[in-house]
Amino acid sequence: MPQGQPSVVPQDGLTTRQRRNRPLVMVHTGTGKGKSTAAFGLALRAWNQGWPVGVFQFVKSAKWKVGEERALRVLGASGEGGSVAWHKMGEGWSWVQRDIAESEDAAREGWEQVKRDLSAETYRLYVLDEFAYPLHWGWIDTDEVVSVLRERPGTQHVVITGRNAPQPLLDFADLVTEMGKVKHPMDAGQKGQKGIEW
Amino acid sequence: MPQGQPSVVPQDGLTTRQRRNRPLVMVHTGTGKGKSTAAFGLALRAWNQGWPVGVFQFVKSAKWKVGEERALRVLGASGEGGSVAWHKMGEGWSWVQRDIAESEDAAREGWEQVKRDLSAETYRLYVLDEFAYPLHWGWIDTDEVVSVLRERPGTQHVVITGRNAPQPLLDFADLVTEMGKVKHPMDAGQKGQKGIEW
């Protein structure tokens, strides 16, 4: 990213400093790879600033993101940067879980926890990993999410990942990146491999 | 990413295990955010597997990616995962540097180092950050890069980031993700901020 100049200077009565430090809602969506990995990369920057980081995994399977989890836990415990808290919604379920009702309840519980933490200003960066799925599926109400995010106090940045992020969330977000799949080894018959997919 | 089944089983005479462990060349390109952050997220997975990771920064400025660098250095030194080596091409120059010739030489020197390391199988994951720029600018010959990558020995994964990755590299790569900018705060007059942009 070039550092660059903003293309427009808004007439919002804010100073550059106030505008610069405005808390952001970021969405990584699309069918390509890199949505979650980029969010965890962002967590490295937050950690480096000494910010408390909260990760909420809304979709889980046995081997996904174990690398990111271990790395962020080691960093959080290193005492050199910010703290890291890692939350897994409904340990043991996954999006291929047959018992949908249980996943739906777990996702809602996760969102309730996020709301409590936003209200208490527990973290400065929230990674709501795969959160777009329960929104897309209608398990959690997108309008409520936008409303809670709009009203969140203090300086709390939120990054949300997952395919099919609902349009009202995209409209509200400050930053949206669409990860598009151009080419993937699975299309050529290759399965996922350790160190790359997990 | 769903774990999924490959959509095609190739007739290449390889076993699933051989195919699964095939070394990959990955490219993150496009105008959106997340190209580099996703590559550093990938480095977390490699670190977790105990792989030696080599990062080569082909574009540098004073405050870019300091968070990722510090995090990966702390992880590499933790003794819990793989090692991390961080190379900055021509310390002190940046892409806004006026002395283009110096940058061009530094980029070429960086590529020579990458070639030596690939030949010696020094790392198992190479992050060639912003490497697409010197290719796009013609400072380094894309055909030579493709040829070196094609002939690299052993199991060495390579991820290349940057806008405008040349077509022959995209054609050769196993995995290409296009990060598309849908919405960015700079468009609304906001400048970059710590913890988010660096």
Coordinates of C-alpha atoms in Angstrom, one line a residue, chain A residues 42-55 71-86 122-125, chain B residues 67 70-71 74-75 195:
Chain A
L42 CA -3.6 -7.4 11.0
A43 CA -3.6 -8.9 14.5
L44 CA 0.2 -8.9 14.3
R45 CA 0.2 -5.1 13.8
A46 CA -2.2 -4.6 16.6
W47 CA -0.1 -6.8 18.9
N48 CA 3.0 -4.8 17.9
Q49 CA 1.2 -1.6 19.0
G50 CA 0.5 -3.2 22.4
W51 CA -3.2 -3.4 21.8
P52 CA -5.3 -6.1 23.5
V53 CA -6.6 -8.4 20.7
G54 CA -9.7 -10.6 20.8
V55 CA -10.1 -13.3 18.3
A71 CA 1.5 -18.0 17.0
L72 CA -0.8 -15.4 18.5
R73 CA -0.9 -17.2 21.9
V74 CA 2.9 -17.3 21.9
L75 CA 3.0 -13.6 21.0
G76 CA 0.4 -12.6 23.6
A77 CA 2.4 -14.5 26.3
S78 CA 5.7 -13.0 25.2
G79 CA 5.2 -9.8 27.2
E80 CA 6.6 -7.8 24.3
G81 CA 3.3 -6.6 22.6
G82 CA -0.4 -6.6 23.4
S83 CA -2.4 -9.4 25.0
V84 CA -4.2 -11.9 22.9
A85 CA -7.5 -13.7 23.9
W86 CA -8.7 -16.5 21.6
T122 CA -12.2 -5.2 26.4
Y123 CA -10.1 -5.2 23.2
R124 CA -8.8 -2.7 20.7
L125 CA -8.9 -5.1 17.8
Chain B
G67 CA 4.5 -5.1 13.3
R70 CA 8.7 -7.8 15.2
A71 CA 6.0 -10.5 15.6
V74 CA 9.7 -12.9 18.4
L75 CA 8.1 -16.1 17.1
G195 CA -2.0 -0.7 14.1

